[in-house]
């Protein structure tokens, strides 16, 4: 029961990696359930926690998005450069933004256990 209430070592390791390997001003896109973990261990802001309640709604729209032409401009507009993904998110959003990560503007930069960190390039290579 306690294991379900505390973050796993893999989660902490991945979030700590973000802290040590990304710019302090980095904004992270992830599921809202990870908001406090991102703040605590990665020492970064999750997109849904910034500004107002509107971002929580927009966060969900981004994660459910399947249109790369709508997804990329929104990431650029809100200066989102990192996407933090858990195994559960892959299952939950397998018909959403996960399919968009095949675009050349996304790159898997870290993986640890069931967690991944993807970088988004705001400019085409």
Coordinates of N, CA and C in Angstrom, one line a residue:
X1 N 0.8 -1.2 0.0 CA 0.0 0.0 0.0 C 0.9 1.3 0.0
X2 N 1.9 1.3 0.8 CA 2.8 2.4 0.8 C 3.5 2.6 -0.5
X3 N 3.8 1.5 -1.2 CA 4.4 1.7 -2.6 C 3.5 2.5 -3.5
X4 N 2.2 2.4 -3.4 CA 1.3 3.1 -4.2 C 1.2 4.5 -3.9
X5 N 1.6 4.9 -2.7 CA 1.5 6.3 -2.2 C 2.7 7.1 -2.4
X6 N 3.8 6.4 -2.6 CA 5.1 7.1 -2.8 C 5.6 6.9 -4.2
X7 N 6.4 7.9 -4.7 CA 6.9 7.7 -6.1 C 8.0 6.6 -6.1
X8 N 8.1 5.9 -7.2 CA 9.0 4.8 -7.4 C 10.4 5.4 -7.5
X9 N 11.4 4.6 -7.3 CA 12.8 5.0 -7.6 C 13.0 5.4 -9.0
X10 N 12.4 4.7 -9.9 CA 12.5 5.0 -11.4 C 11.9 6.4 -11.6
X11 N 10.8 6.7 -11.0 CA 10.2 8.1 -11.2 C 11.1 9.1 -10.7
X12 N 11.6 8.9 -9.5 CA 12.5 9.9 -8.8 C 13.7 10.1 -9.7
X13 N 14.3 9.0 -10.1 CA 15.5 9.0 -10.9 C 15.3 9.8 -12.2
X14 N 14.2 9.6 -12.9 CA 13.9 10.3 -14.1 C 13.7 11.8 -13.9
X15 N 12.9 12.1 -12.9 CA 12.7 13.5 -12.5 C 13.9 14.2 -12.1
X16 N 14.8 13.5 -11.3 CA 16.1 14.1 -10.9 C 16.9 14.4 -12.1
X17 N 16.9 13.4 -13.1 CA 17.6 13.6 -14.4 C 17.2 14.9 -15.0
X18 N 15.9 15.2 -15.1 CA 15.4 16.5 -15.6 C 16.0 17.7 -14.9
X19 N 16.0 17.6 -13.6 CA 16.6 18.7 -12.8 C 18.0 18.9 -13.1
X20 N 18.8 17.9 -13.3 CA 20.3 18.0 -13.5 C 20.6 18.3 -15.0
X21 N 19.7 18.0 -15.9 CA 20.0 18.1 -17.3 C 19.2 19.0 -18.2
X22 N 18.3 19.8 -17.6 CA 17.6 20.8 -18.4 C 17.7 22.1 -17.7
X23 N 17.4 23.1 -18.5 CA 17.4 24.5 -18.1 C 16.4 24.8 -17.0
X24 N 16.7 25.6 -16.0 CA 15.8 25.9 -14.9 C 14.5 26.4 -15.3
X25 N 14.4 27.1 -16.4 CA 13.1 27.7 -16.9 C 12.3 26.7 -17.8
X26 N 12.7 25.5 -17.9 CA 12.0 24.5 -18.7 C 10.6 24.2 -18.2
X27 N 9.7 24.2 -19.1 CA 8.3 23.9 -18.8 C 8.0 22.5 -19.3
X28 N 7.4 21.7 -18.4 CA 7.3 20.2 -18.7 C 5.8 19.9 -18.9
X29 N 5.5 19.2 -20.0 CA 4.2 18.8 -20.3 C 4.1 17.3 -19.8
X30 N 3.0 17.1 -19.0 CA 2.8 15.7 -18.5 C 1.4 15.7 -17.9
X31 N 1.0 14.5 -17.5 CA -0.3 14.3 -16.9 C -0.4 15.1 -15.6
X32 N -1.5 15.7 -15.3 CA -1.7 16.5 -14.1 C -1.3 15.7 -12.8
X33 N -1.4 14.4 -12.8 CA -1.1 13.7 -11.6 C 0.3 13.7 -11.2
X34 N 1.2 14.2 -12.1 CA 2.6 14.3 -11.8 C 3.1 15.7 -11.5
X35 N 2.1 16.6 -11.4 CA 2.4 18.0 -11.2 C 3.3 18.2 -9.9
X36 N 2.9 17.7 -8.8 CA 3.7 17.9 -7.6 C 5.0 17.2 -7.6
X37 N 5.1 16.0 -8.2 CA 6.4 15.3 -8.4 C 7.4 16.1 -9.2
X38 N 6.9 16.6 -10.3 CA 7.7 17.4 -11.2 C 8.2 18.6 -10.4
X39 N 7.4 19.3 -9.7 CA 7.8 20.5 -8.9 C 8.8 20.1 -7.8
X40 N 8.6 18.9 -7.2 CA 9.5 18.5 -6.1 C 10.8 17.9 -6.5
X41 N 10.8 17.0 -7.4 CA 12.0 16.3 -7.8 C 12.7 16.8 -9.0
X42 N 12.0 17.3 -10.0 CA 12.6 17.9 -11.2 C 12.9 19.4 -11.0
X43 N 12.2 20.0 -10.0 CA 12.4 21.4 -9.7 C 12.0 22.3 -10.9
X44 N 11.0 21.8 -11.6 CA 10.5 22.5 -12.8 C 9.0 22.7 -12.7
X45 N 8.5 23.6 -13.5 CA 7.0 23.8 -13.5 C 6.4 22.9 -14.6
X46 N 5.3 22.2 -14.2 CA 4.5 21.5 -15.1 C 3.6 22.5 -15.8
X47 N 3.3 22.3 -17.1 CA 2.5 23.2 -17.8 C 1.2 23.5 -17.2
X48 N 0.5 22.4 -16.7 CA -0.8 22.6 -16.2 C -0.9 23.4 -14.9
X49 N 0.3 23.6 -14.2 CA 0.3 24.3 -13.0 C 0.5 25.8 -13.2
X50 N 0.9 26.2 -14.4 CA 1.2 27.6 -14.7 C -0.1 28.4 -15.0
X51 N -0.1 29.7 -14.7 CA -1.1 30.6 -15.0 C -2.4 30.4 -14.3
X52 N -3.4 29.8 -15.0 CA -4.8 29.7 -14.5 C -5.3 28.3 -14.7
X53 N -6.6 28.2 -14.3 CA -7.3 26.9 -14.5 C -7.4 26.5 -15.9
X54 N -7.3 27.5 -16.8 CA -7.4 27.2 -18.3 C -6.2 26.3 -18.7
X55 N -5.1 26.4 -18.1 CA -4.0 25.5 -18.4 C -4.3 24.1 -18.1
X56 N -5.0 23.8 -17.1 CA -5.4 22.4 -16.8 C -6.2 21.8 -17.9
X57 N -7.2 22.6 -18.4 CA -8.0 22.2 -19.5 C -7.1 22.1 -20.8
X58 N -6.3 23.0 -21.1 CA -5.4 23.0 -22.2 C -4.5 21.9 -22.2
X59 N -4.0 21.5 -21.0 CA -3.1 20.4 -20.8 C -3.7 19.1 -21.3
X60 N -5.0 18.9 -20.9 CA -5.7 17.7 -21.3 C -5.9 17.7 -22.8
X61 N -6.2 18.9 -23.4 CA -6.4 18.9 -24.8 C -5.1 18.6 -25.6
X62 N -4.0 19.1 -25.0 CA -2.7 18.7 -25.6 C -2.4 17.2 -25.6
X63 N -2.7 16.6 -24.4 CA -2.4 15.2 -24.3 C -3.3 14.3 -25.1
X64 N -4.5 14.8 -25.4 CA -5.5 14.0 -26.2 C -5.3 14.3 -27.7
X65 N -4.5 15.3 -28.0 CA -4.4 15.8 -29.4 C -3.8 14.7 -30.3
X66 N -4.3 14.6 -31.5 CA -3.8 13.7 -32.5 C -3.4 14.4 -33.8
X67 N -3.4 15.8 -33.8 CA -3.1 16.6 -35.0 C -1.8 17.3 -34.8
X68 N -0.8 16.9 -35.5 CA 0.6 17.5 -35.3 C 0.5 19.0 -35.6
X69 N -0.3 19.4 -36.6 CA -0.4 20.8 -37.0 C -1.0 21.7 -35.9
X70 N -1.8 21.1 -35.0 CA -2.3 21.8 -33.8 C -1.4 21.7 -32.6
X71 N -0.7 20.5 -32.5 CA 0.1 20.2 -31.3 C 1.3 21.0 -31.2
X72 N 2.1 21.1 -32.3 CA 3.4 21.7 -32.3 C 3.3 23.2 -32.1
X73 N 2.3 23.9 -32.8 CA 2.2 25.4 -32.5 C 1.8 25.7 -31.0
X74 N 1.1 24.8 -30.4 CA 0.7 25.0 -29.0 C 1.9 24.8 -28.1
X75 N 2.8 23.8 -28.4 CA 4.0 23.7 -27.6 C 4.9 24.9 -27.8
X76 N 5.0 25.4 -29.0 CA 5.8 26.6 -29.2 C 5.3 27.8 -28.5
X77 N 4.0 28.0 -28.6 CA 3.3 29.2 -28.0 C 3.6 29.2 -26.5
X78 N 3.5 28.0 -25.9 CA 3.6 28.0 -24.4 C 5.0 27.6 -23.9
X79 N 6.0 27.6 -24.9 CA 7.4 27.3 -24.6 C 7.6 26.0 -23.8
X80 N 6.9 25.0 -24.2 CA 7.0 23.7 -23.7 C 8.1 23.0 -24.4
X81 N 9.2 22.5 -23.7 CA 10.3 21.9 -24.4 C 10.5 20.4 -23.9
X82 N 9.9 20.0 -22.8 CA 10.1 18.7 -22.3 C 8.7 18.0 -22.1
X83 N 8.7 16.7 -22.4 CA 7.5 16.0 -22.2 C 7.9 14.8 -21.3
X84 N 7.2 14.7 -20.1 CA 7.5 13.6 -19.2 C 6.4 12.6 -19.3
X85 N 6.8 11.3 -19.6 CA 5.8 10.3 -19.9 C 6.0 9.0 -19.0
X86 N 4.9 8.6 -18.4 CA 4.9 7.3 -17.7 C 4.3 6.2 -18.5
X87 N 4.5 5.0 -18.1 CA 3.9 3.8 -18.8 C 2.4 3.9 -18.8
X88 N 1.8 4.4 -17.7 CA 0.4 4.6 -17.7 C -0.1 5.6 -18.7
X89 N 0.7 6.7 -18.9 CA 0.3 7.7 -19.8 C 0.3 7.1 -21.2
X90 N 1.3 6.3 -21.5 CA 1.4 5.7 -22.9 C 0.1 4.9 -23.2
X91 N -0.4 4.2 -22.2 CA -1.7 3.5 -22.3 C -2.9 4.4 -22.4
X92 N -2.9 5.4 -21.5 CA -4.0 6.3 -21.4 C -4.2 7.2 -22.7
X93 N -3.0 7.6 -23.3 CA -3.0 8.5 -24.4 C -2.5 7.8 -25.7
X94 N -2.6 6.5 -25.8 CA -2.1 5.8 -27.0 C -2.8 6.3 -28.3
X95 N -4.0 6.9 -28.1 CA -4.7 7.4 -29.3 C -4.6 8.9 -29.3
X96 N -3.7 9.5 -28.5 CA -3.6 10.9 -28.4 C -2.2 11.4 -28.8
X97 N -1.6 12.2 -28.0 CA -0.3 12.8 -28.4 C 0.8 11.8 -28.6
X98 N 0.7 10.6 -28.0 CA 1.8 9.6 -28.1 C 2.2 9.3 -29.6
X99 N 1.1 9.3 -30.4 CA 1.4 9.0 -31.9 C 2.2 10.1 -32.5
X100 N 2.1 11.3 -32.0 CA 2.8 12.5 -32.6 C 4.3 12.5 -32.3
X101 N 4.7 11.7 -31.3 CA 6.1 11.7 -31.0 C 7.0 11.1 -32.0
X102 N 6.4 10.5 -33.1 CA 7.1 10.0 -34.2 C 7.6 11.1 -35.1
X103 N 7.1 12.3 -34.9 CA 7.6 13.5 -35.7 C 9.0 13.8 -35.4
X104 N 9.8 14.3 -36.4 CA 11.2 14.5 -36.3 C 11.5 15.6 -35.3
X105 N 10.5 16.4 -34.8 CA 10.8 17.5 -33.9 C 10.8 17.0 -32.4
X106 N 10.6 15.7 -32.2 CA 10.6 15.1 -30.9 C 11.7 14.1 -30.8
X107 N 12.4 14.0 -29.7 CA 13.5 13.1 -29.5 C 13.5 12.6 -28.1
X108 N 13.6 11.2 -27.9 CA 13.7 10.6 -26.6 C 15.1 10.9 -26.1
X109 N 15.2 11.6 -25.0 CA 16.5 12.0 -24.4 C 16.8 11.3 -23.1
X110 N 15.8 10.6 -22.5 CA 16.1 9.9 -21.3 C 15.0 8.9 -21.1
X111 N 15.4 7.7 -20.6 CA 14.5 6.7 -20.3 C 15.0 5.9 -19.0
X112 N 14.1 5.7 -18.1 CA 14.5 5.0 -16.9 C 13.3 4.2 -16.4
X113 N 13.4 2.9 -16.5 CA 12.2 2.0 -16.1 C 11.0 2.3 -16.9
X114 N 9.9 2.7 -16.3 CA 8.6 3.0 -17.0 C 8.5 4.4 -17.3
X115 N 9.5 5.2 -17.3 CA 9.4 6.7 -17.5 C 10.3 7.1 -18.6
X116 N 9.8 8.1 -19.4 CA 10.6 8.7 -20.5 C 10.6 10.2 -20.4
X117 N 11.6 10.8 -21.0 CA 11.7 12.2 -21.1 C 11.9 12.5 -22.6
X118 N 11.1 13.3 -23.2 CA 11.2 13.6 -24.6 C 11.4 15.1 -24.7
X119 N 12.3 15.5 -25.7 CA 12.6 16.9 -25.9 C 11.8 17.3 -27.2
X120 N 11.3 18.5 -27.2 CA 10.7 19.1 -28.3 C 11.5 20.2 -28.8
X121 N 11.8 20.2 -30.1 CA 12.6 21.2 -30.7 C 11.6 22.2 -31.3
X122 N 11.7 23.5 -30.9 CA 10.8 24.5 -31.3 C 11.1 25.0 -32.8
X123 N 12.3 24.6 -33.3 CA 12.6 25.0 -34.7 C 12.9 23.7 -35.4
X124 N 12.5 23.7 -36.7 CA 12.7 22.5 -37.5 C 14.2 22.4 -37.8
X125 N 14.7 21.2 -37.8 CA 16.2 21.0 -38.1 C 16.5 21.2 -39.6

